[in-house]
PDB file of C-alpha atoms in Angstrom:
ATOM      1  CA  UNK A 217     -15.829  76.145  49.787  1.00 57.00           C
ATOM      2  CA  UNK A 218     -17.679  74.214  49.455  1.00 66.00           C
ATOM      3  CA  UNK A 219     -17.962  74.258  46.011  1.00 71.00           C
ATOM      4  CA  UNK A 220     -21.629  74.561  44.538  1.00 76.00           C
ATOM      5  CA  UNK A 221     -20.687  72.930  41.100  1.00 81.00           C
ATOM      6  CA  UNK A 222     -19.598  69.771  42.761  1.00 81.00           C
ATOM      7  CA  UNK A 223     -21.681  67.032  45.047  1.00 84.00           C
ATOM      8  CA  UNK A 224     -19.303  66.002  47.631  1.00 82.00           C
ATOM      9  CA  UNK A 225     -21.389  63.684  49.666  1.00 85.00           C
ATOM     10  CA  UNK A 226     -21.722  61.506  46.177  1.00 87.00           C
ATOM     11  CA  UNK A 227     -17.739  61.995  45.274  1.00 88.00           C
ATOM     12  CA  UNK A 228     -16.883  60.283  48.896  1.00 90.00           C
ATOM     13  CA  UNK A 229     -19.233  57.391  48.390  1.00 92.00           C
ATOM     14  CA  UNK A 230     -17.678  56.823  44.745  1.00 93.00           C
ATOM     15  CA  UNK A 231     -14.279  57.074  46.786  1.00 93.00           C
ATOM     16  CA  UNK A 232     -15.263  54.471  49.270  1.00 94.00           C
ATOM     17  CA  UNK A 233     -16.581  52.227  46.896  1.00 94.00           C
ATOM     18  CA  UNK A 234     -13.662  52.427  43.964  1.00 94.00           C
ATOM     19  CA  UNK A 235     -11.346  51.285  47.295  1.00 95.00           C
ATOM     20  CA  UNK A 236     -13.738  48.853  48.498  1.00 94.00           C
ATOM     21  CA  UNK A 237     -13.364  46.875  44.522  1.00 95.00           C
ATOM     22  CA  UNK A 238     -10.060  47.296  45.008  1.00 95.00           C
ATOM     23  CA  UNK A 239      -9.593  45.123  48.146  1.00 94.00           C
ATOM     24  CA  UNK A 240     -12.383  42.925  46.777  1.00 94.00           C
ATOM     25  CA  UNK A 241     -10.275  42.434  43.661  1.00 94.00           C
ATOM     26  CA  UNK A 242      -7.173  41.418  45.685  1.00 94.00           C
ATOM     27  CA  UNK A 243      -8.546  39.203  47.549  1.00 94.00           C
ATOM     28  CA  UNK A 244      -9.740  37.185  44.851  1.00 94.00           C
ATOM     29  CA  UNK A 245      -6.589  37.126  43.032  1.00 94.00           C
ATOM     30  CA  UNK A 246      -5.213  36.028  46.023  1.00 93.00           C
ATOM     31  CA  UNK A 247      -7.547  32.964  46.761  1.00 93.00           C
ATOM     32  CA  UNK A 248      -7.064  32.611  42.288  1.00 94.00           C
ATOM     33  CA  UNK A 249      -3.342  31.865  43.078  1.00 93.00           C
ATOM     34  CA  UNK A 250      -4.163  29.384  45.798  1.00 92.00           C
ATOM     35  CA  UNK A 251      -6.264  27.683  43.691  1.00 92.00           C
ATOM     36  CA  UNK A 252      -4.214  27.480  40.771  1.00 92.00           C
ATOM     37  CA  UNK A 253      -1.197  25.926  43.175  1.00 92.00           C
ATOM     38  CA  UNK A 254      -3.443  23.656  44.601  1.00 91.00           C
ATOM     39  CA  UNK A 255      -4.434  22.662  41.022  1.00 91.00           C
ATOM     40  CA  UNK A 256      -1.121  22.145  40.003  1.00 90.00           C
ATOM     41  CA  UNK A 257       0.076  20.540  42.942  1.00 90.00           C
ATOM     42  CA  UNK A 258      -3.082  18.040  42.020  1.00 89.00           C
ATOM     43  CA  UNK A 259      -2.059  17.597  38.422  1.00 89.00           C
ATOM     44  CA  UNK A 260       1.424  16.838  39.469  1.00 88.00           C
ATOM     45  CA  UNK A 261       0.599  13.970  41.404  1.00 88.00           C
ATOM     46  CA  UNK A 262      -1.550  12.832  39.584  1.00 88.00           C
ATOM     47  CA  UNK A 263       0.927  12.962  36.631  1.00 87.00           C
ATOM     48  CA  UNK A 264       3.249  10.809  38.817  1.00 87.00           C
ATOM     49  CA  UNK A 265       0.932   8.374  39.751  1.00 87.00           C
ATOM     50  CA  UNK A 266      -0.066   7.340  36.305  1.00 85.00           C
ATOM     51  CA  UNK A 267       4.021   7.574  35.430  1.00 86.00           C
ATOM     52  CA  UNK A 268       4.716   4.888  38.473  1.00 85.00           C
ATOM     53  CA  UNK A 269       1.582   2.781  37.093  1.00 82.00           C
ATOM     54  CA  UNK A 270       3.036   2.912  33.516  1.00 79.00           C
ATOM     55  CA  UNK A 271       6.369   2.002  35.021  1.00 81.00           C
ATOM     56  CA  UNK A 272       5.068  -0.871  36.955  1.00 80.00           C
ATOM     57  CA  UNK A 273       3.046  -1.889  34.097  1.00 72.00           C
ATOM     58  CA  UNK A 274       6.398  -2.237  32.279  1.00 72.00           C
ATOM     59  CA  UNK A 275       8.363  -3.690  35.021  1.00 77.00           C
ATOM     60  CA  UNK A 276       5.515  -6.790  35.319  1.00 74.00           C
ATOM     61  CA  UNK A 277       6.157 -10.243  33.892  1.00 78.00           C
ATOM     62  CA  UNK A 278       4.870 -10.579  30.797  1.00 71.00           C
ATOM     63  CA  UNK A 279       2.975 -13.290  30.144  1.00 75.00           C
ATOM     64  CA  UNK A 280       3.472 -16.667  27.651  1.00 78.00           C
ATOM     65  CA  UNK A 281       2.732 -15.738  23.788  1.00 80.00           C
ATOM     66  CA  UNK A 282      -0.920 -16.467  22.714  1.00 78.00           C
ATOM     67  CA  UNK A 283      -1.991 -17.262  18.628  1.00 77.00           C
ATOM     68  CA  UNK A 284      -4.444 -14.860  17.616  1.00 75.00           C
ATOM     69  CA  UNK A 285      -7.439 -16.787  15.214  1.00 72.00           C
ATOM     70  CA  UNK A 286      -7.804 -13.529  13.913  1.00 71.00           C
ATOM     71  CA  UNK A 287      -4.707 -12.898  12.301  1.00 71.00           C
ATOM     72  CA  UNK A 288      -3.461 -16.306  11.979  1.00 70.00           C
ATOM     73  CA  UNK A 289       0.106 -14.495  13.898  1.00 75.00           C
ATOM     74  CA  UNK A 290       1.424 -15.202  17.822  1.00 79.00           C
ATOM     75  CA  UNK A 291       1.068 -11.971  19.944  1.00 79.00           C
ATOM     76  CA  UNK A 292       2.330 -10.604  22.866  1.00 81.00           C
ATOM     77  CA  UNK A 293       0.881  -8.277  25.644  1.00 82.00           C
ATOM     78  CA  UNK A 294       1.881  -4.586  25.518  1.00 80.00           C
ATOM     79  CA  UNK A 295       2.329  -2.733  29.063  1.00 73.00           C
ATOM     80  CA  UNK A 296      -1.256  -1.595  28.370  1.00 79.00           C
ATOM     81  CA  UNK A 297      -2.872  -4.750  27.956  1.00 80.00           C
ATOM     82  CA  UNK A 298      -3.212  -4.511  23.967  1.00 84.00           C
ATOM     83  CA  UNK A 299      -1.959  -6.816  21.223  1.00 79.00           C
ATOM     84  CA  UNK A 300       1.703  -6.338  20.229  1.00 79.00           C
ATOM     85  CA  UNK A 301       2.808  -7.965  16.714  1.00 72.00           C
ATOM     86  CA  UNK A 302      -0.328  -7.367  15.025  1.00 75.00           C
ATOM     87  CA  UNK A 303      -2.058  -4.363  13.109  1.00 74.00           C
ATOM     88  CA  UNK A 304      -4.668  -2.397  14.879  1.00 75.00           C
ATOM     89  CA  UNK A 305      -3.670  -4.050  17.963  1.00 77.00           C
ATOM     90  CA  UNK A 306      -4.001  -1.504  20.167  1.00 79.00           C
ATOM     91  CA  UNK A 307      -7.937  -1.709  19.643  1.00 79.00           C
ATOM     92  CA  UNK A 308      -8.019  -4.986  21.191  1.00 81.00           C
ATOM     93  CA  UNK A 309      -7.659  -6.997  24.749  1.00 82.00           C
ATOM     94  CA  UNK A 310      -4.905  -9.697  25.155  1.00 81.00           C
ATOM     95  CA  UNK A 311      -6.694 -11.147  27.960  1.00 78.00           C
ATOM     96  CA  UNK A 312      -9.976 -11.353  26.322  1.00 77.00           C
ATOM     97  CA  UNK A 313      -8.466 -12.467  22.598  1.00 69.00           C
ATOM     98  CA  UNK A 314     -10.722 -15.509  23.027  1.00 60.00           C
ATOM     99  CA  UNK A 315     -13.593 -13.097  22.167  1.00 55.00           C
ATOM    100  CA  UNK A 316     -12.778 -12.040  18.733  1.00 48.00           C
ATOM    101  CA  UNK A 317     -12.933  -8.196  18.275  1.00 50.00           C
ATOM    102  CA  UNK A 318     -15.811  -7.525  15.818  1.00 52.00           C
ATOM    103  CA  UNK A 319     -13.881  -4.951  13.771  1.00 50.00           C
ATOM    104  CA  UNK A 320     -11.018  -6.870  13.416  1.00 54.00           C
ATOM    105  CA  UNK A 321     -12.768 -10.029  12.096  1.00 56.00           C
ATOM    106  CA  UNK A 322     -14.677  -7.849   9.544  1.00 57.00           C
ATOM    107  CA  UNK A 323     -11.079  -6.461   8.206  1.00 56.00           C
ATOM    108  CA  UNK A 324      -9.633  -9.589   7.922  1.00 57.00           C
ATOM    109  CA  UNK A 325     -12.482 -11.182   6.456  1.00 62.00           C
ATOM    110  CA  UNK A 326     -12.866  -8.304   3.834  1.00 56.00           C
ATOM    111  CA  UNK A 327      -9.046  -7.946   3.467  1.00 62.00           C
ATOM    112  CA  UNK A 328      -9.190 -11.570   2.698  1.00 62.00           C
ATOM    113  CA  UNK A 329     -11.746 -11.229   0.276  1.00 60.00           C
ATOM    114  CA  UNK A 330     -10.301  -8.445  -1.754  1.00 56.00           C
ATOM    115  CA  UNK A 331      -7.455 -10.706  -2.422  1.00 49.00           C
ATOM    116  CA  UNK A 332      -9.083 -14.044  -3.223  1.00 54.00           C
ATOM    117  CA  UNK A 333      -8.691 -15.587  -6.403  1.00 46.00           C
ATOM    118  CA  UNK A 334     -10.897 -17.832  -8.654  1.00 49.00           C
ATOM    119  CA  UNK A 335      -8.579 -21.207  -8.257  1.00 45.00           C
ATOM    120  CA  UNK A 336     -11.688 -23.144 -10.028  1.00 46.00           C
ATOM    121  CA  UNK A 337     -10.753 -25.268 -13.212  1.00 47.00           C
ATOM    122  CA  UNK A 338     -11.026 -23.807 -16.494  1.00 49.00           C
ATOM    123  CA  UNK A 339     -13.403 -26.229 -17.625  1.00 52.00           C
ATOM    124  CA  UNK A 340     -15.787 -24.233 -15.624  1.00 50.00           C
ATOM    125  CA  UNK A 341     -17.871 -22.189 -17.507  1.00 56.00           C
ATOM    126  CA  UNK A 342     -17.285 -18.225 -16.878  1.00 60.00           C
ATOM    127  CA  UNK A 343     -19.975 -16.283 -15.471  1.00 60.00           C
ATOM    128  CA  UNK A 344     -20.206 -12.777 -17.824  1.00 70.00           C
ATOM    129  CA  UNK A 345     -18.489  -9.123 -16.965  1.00 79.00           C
ATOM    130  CA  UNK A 346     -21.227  -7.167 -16.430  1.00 87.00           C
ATOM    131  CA  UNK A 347     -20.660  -3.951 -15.328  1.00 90.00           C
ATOM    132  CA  UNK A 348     -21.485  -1.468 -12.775  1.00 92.00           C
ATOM    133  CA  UNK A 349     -19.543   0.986 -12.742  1.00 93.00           C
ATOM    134  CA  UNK A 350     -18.278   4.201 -14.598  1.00 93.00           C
ATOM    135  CA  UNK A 351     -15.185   5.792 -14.215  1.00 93.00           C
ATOM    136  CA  UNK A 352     -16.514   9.485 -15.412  1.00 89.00           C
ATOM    137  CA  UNK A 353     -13.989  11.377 -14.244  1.00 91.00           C
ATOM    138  CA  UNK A 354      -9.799  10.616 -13.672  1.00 93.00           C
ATOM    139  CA  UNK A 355      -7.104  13.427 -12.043  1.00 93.00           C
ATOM    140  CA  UNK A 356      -3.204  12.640 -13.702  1.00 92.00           C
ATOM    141  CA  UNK A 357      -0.519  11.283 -11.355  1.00 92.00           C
ATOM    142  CA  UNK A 358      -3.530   9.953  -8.978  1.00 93.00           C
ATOM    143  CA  UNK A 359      -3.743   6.347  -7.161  1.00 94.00           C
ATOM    144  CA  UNK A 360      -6.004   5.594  -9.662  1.00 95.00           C
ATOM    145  CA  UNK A 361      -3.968   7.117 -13.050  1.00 94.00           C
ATOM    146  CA  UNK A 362      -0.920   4.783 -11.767  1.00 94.00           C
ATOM    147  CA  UNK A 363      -2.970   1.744 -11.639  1.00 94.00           C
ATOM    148  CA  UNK A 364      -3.956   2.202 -15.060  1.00 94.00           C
ATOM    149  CA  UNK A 365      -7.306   3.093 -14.633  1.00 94.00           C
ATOM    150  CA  UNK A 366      -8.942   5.532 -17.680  1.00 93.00           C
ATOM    151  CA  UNK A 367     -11.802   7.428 -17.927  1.00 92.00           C
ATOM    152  CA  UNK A 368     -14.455   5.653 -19.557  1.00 89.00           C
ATOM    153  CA  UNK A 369     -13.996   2.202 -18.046  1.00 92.00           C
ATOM    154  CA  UNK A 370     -16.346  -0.313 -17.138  1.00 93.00           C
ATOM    155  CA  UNK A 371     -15.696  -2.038 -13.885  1.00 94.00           C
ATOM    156  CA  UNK A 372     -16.725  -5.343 -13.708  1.00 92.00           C
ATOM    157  CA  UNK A 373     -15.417  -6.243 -10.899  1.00 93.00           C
ATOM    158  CA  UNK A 374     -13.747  -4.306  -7.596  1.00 94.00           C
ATOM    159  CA  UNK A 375     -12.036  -6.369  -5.373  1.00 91.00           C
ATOM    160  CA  UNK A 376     -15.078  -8.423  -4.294  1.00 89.00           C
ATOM    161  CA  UNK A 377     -17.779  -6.246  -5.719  1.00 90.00           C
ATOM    162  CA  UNK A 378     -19.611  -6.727  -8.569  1.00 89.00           C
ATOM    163  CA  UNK A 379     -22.925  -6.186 -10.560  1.00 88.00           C
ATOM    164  CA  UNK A 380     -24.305  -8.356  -7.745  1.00 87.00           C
ATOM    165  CA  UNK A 381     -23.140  -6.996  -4.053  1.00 88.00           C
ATOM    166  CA  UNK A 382     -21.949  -3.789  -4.830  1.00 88.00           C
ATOM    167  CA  UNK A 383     -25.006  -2.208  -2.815  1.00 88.00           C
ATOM    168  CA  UNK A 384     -24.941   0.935  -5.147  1.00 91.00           C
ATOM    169  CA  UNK A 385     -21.333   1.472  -4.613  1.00 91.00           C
ATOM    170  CA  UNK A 386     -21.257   1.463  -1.054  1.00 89.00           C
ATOM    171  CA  UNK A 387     -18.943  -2.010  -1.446  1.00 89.00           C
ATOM    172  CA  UNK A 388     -16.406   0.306  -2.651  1.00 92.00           C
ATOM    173  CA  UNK A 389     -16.897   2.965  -0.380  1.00 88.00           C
ATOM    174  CA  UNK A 390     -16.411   0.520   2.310  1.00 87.00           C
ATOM    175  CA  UNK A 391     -13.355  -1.512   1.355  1.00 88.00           C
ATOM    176  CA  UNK A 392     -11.380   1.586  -0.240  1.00 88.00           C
ATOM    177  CA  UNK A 393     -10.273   2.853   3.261  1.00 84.00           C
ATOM    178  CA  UNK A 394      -9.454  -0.901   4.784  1.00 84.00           C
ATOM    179  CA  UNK A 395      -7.053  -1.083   1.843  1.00 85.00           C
ATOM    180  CA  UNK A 396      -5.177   2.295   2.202  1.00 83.00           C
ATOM    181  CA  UNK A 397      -5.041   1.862   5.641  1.00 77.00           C
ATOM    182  CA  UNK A 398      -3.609  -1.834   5.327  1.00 81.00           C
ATOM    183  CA  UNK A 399      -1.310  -0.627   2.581  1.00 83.00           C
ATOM    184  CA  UNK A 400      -3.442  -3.421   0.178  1.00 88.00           C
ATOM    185  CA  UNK A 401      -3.920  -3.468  -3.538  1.00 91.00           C
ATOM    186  CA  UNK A 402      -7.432  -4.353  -4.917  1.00 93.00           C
ATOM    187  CA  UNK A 403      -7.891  -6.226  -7.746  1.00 94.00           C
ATOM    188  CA  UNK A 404      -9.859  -4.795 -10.532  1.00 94.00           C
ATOM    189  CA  UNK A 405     -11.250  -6.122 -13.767  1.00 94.00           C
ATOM    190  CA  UNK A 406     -12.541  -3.254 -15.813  1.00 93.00           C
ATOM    191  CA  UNK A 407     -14.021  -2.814 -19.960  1.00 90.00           C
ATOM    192  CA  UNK A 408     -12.111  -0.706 -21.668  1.00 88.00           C
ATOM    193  CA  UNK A 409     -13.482   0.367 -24.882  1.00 78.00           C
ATOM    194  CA  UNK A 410     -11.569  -1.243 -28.185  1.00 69.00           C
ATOM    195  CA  UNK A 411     -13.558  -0.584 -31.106  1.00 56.00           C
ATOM    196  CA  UNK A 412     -16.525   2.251 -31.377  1.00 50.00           C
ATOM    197  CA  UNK A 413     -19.779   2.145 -33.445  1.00 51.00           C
ATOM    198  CA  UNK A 414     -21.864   4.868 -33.834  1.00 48.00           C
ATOM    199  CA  UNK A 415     -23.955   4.876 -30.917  1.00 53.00           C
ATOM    200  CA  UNK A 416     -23.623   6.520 -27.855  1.00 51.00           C
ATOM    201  CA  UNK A 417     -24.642   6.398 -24.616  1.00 50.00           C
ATOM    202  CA  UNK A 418     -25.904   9.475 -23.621  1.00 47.00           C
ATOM    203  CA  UNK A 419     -26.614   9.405 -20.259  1.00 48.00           C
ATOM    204  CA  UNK A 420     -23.084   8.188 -18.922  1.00 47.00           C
ATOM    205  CA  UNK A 421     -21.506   9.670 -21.449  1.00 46.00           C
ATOM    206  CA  UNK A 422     -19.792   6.531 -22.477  1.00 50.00           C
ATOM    207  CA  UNK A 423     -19.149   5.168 -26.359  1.00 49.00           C
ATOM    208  CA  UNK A 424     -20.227   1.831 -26.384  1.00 48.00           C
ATOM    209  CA  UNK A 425     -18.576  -0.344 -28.934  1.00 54.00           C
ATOM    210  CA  UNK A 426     -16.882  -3.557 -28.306  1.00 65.00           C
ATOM    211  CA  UNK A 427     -14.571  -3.769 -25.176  1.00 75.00           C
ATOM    212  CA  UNK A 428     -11.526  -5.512 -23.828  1.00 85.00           C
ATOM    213  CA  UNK A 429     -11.325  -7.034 -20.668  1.00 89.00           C
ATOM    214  CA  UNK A 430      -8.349  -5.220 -18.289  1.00 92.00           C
ATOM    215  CA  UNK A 431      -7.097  -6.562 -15.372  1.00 93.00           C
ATOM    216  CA  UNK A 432      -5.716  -4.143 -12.699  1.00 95.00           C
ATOM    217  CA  UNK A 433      -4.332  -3.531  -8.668  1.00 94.00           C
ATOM    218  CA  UNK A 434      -5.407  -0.749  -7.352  1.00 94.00           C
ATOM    219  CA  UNK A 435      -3.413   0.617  -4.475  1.00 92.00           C
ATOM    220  CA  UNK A 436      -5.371   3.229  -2.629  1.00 91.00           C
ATOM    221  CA  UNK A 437      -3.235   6.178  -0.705  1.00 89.00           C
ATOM    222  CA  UNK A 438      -3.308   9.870   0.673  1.00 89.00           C
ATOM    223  CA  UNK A 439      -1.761  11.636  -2.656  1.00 89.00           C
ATOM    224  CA  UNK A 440      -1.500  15.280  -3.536  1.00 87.00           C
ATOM    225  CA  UNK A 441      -5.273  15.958  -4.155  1.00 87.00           C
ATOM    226  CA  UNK A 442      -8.656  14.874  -2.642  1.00 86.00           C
ATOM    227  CA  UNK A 443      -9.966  11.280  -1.881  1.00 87.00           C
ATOM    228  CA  UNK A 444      -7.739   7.903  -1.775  1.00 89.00           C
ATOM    229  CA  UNK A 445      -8.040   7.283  -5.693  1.00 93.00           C
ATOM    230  CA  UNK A 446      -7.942  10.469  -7.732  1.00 92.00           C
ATOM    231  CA  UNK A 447     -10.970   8.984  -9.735  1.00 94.00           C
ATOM    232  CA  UNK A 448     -14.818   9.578  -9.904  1.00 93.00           C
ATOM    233  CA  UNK A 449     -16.789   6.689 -10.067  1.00 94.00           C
ATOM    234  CA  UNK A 450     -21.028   6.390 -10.294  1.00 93.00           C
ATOM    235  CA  UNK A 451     -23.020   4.056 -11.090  1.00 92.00           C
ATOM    236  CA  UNK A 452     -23.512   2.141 -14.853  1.00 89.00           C
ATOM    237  CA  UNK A 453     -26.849   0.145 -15.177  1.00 77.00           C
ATOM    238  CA  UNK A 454     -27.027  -0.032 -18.804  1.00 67.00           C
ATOM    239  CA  UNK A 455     -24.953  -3.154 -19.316  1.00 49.00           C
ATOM    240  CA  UNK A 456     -26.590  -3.741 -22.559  1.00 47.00           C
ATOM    241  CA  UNK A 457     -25.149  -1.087 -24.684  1.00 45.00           C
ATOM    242  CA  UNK A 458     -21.618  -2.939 -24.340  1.00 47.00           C
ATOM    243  CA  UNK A 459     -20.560  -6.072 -26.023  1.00 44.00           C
ATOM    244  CA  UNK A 460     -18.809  -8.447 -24.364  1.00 45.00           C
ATOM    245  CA  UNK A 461     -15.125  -9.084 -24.720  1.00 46.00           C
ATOM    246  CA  UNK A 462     -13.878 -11.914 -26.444  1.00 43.00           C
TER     247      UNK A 462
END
């Protein structure tokens, strides 16, 4: 000794070093658990803060009923300062219901819409179905297979869509969710194909032939496979290869 095969001077600085991490490494999970107490600690209070504000949110007078222009309905304030008594309340202000909430108008105006009726006397004259719409494609036991809907139809009319404001089907796209998520059927006037001749078109891959006119409601909902309706539905321009319904 010593030893030729082995470098002592380098063996006690690895030595001094390996205990030198070590200490290193406690200390730091020492000032880790401080922190994390202090953190918690922090939480906590925090935690019971916002629990006393909720409480004393609870615990306030409530003020007098207001009528809401927007649904038509008298609402009260929630704890939170939101609408009680009324759908999609909690996206609006009780103290500023004067100011109508944008989104809320636009459902109820297009809710409103969907479900409005031509009351006009029959002596009026009735504007032609024209379609434009396909229904190309149809899944069994779907939203859309209970409503009646078939493959092949025309739709003339979608709630308040038609030939002339559908904006290439983006109507639909819009007013599909409001409905499902309002639990709201749509009206729907489709052509359903009656008689066939011996033409075809082609490019839709519809027979065209004389067609009957089919009133439906639509009731869009989550179901077992993709989408609200169960249905596939593009866009029909040729509205003169159909004849119209008598």
């Amino acid at each position: 000794y010593p030893r030729s095969d082995i470098d002592v001077y380098r063996a006690r600085t690895l030595r001094k070093r390996l205990k030198e991490i070590k200490t290193d490494r406690a200390s730091l999970m020492e000032q880790l658990e401080v922190g994390l107490v202090k953190v918690a600690a922090e939480e906590k209070r925090i935690s019971q803060e916002e629990e006393q504000a909720e409480l004393n949110a609870r615990l306030a007078p409530k003020p007098k009923p207001k009528f809401d222009p927007v649904t038509g309905k008298w609402v009260v304030k929630n704890w939170d300062g939101t609408l009680a008594g009324v759908k999609h309340g909690e996206k609006r202000s009780f103290d500023n219901l004067s100011q109508n909430d944008t989104n809320a108008t636009n459902l109820a105006n297009t809710l409103a819409e969907m479900t409005t009726t031509n009351t006009a006397d029959n002596t009026t004259p009735t504007p032609p179905l024209v379609p434009f719409a396909v229904v190309d494609a149809l899944v069994p036991s779907s939203p859309a297979a209970e409503a009646g809907l078939k493959e092949q139809d025309l739709i003339a009319k979608f709630g308040s869509a038609n030939h002339l404001n559908h904006r290439n089907l983006m109507a639909i796209a819009e007013m599909v969710p409001l409905a499902a998520g309002e639990q709201q059927q749509i009206p729907i006037t489709v052509l359903r194909r009656r008689n066939v001749d011996h033409r075809a078109d082609v490019q839709h891959g519809v027979e065209v032939g004389v067609r009957e006119k089919v009133e439906l409601r639509l009731l869009p909902k989550p179901w077992g496979g993709r989408g609200l309706l169960g249905c596939h539905i593009k866009v029909y321009t040729d509205s003169h290869d159909y004849l119209e319904p008598h």
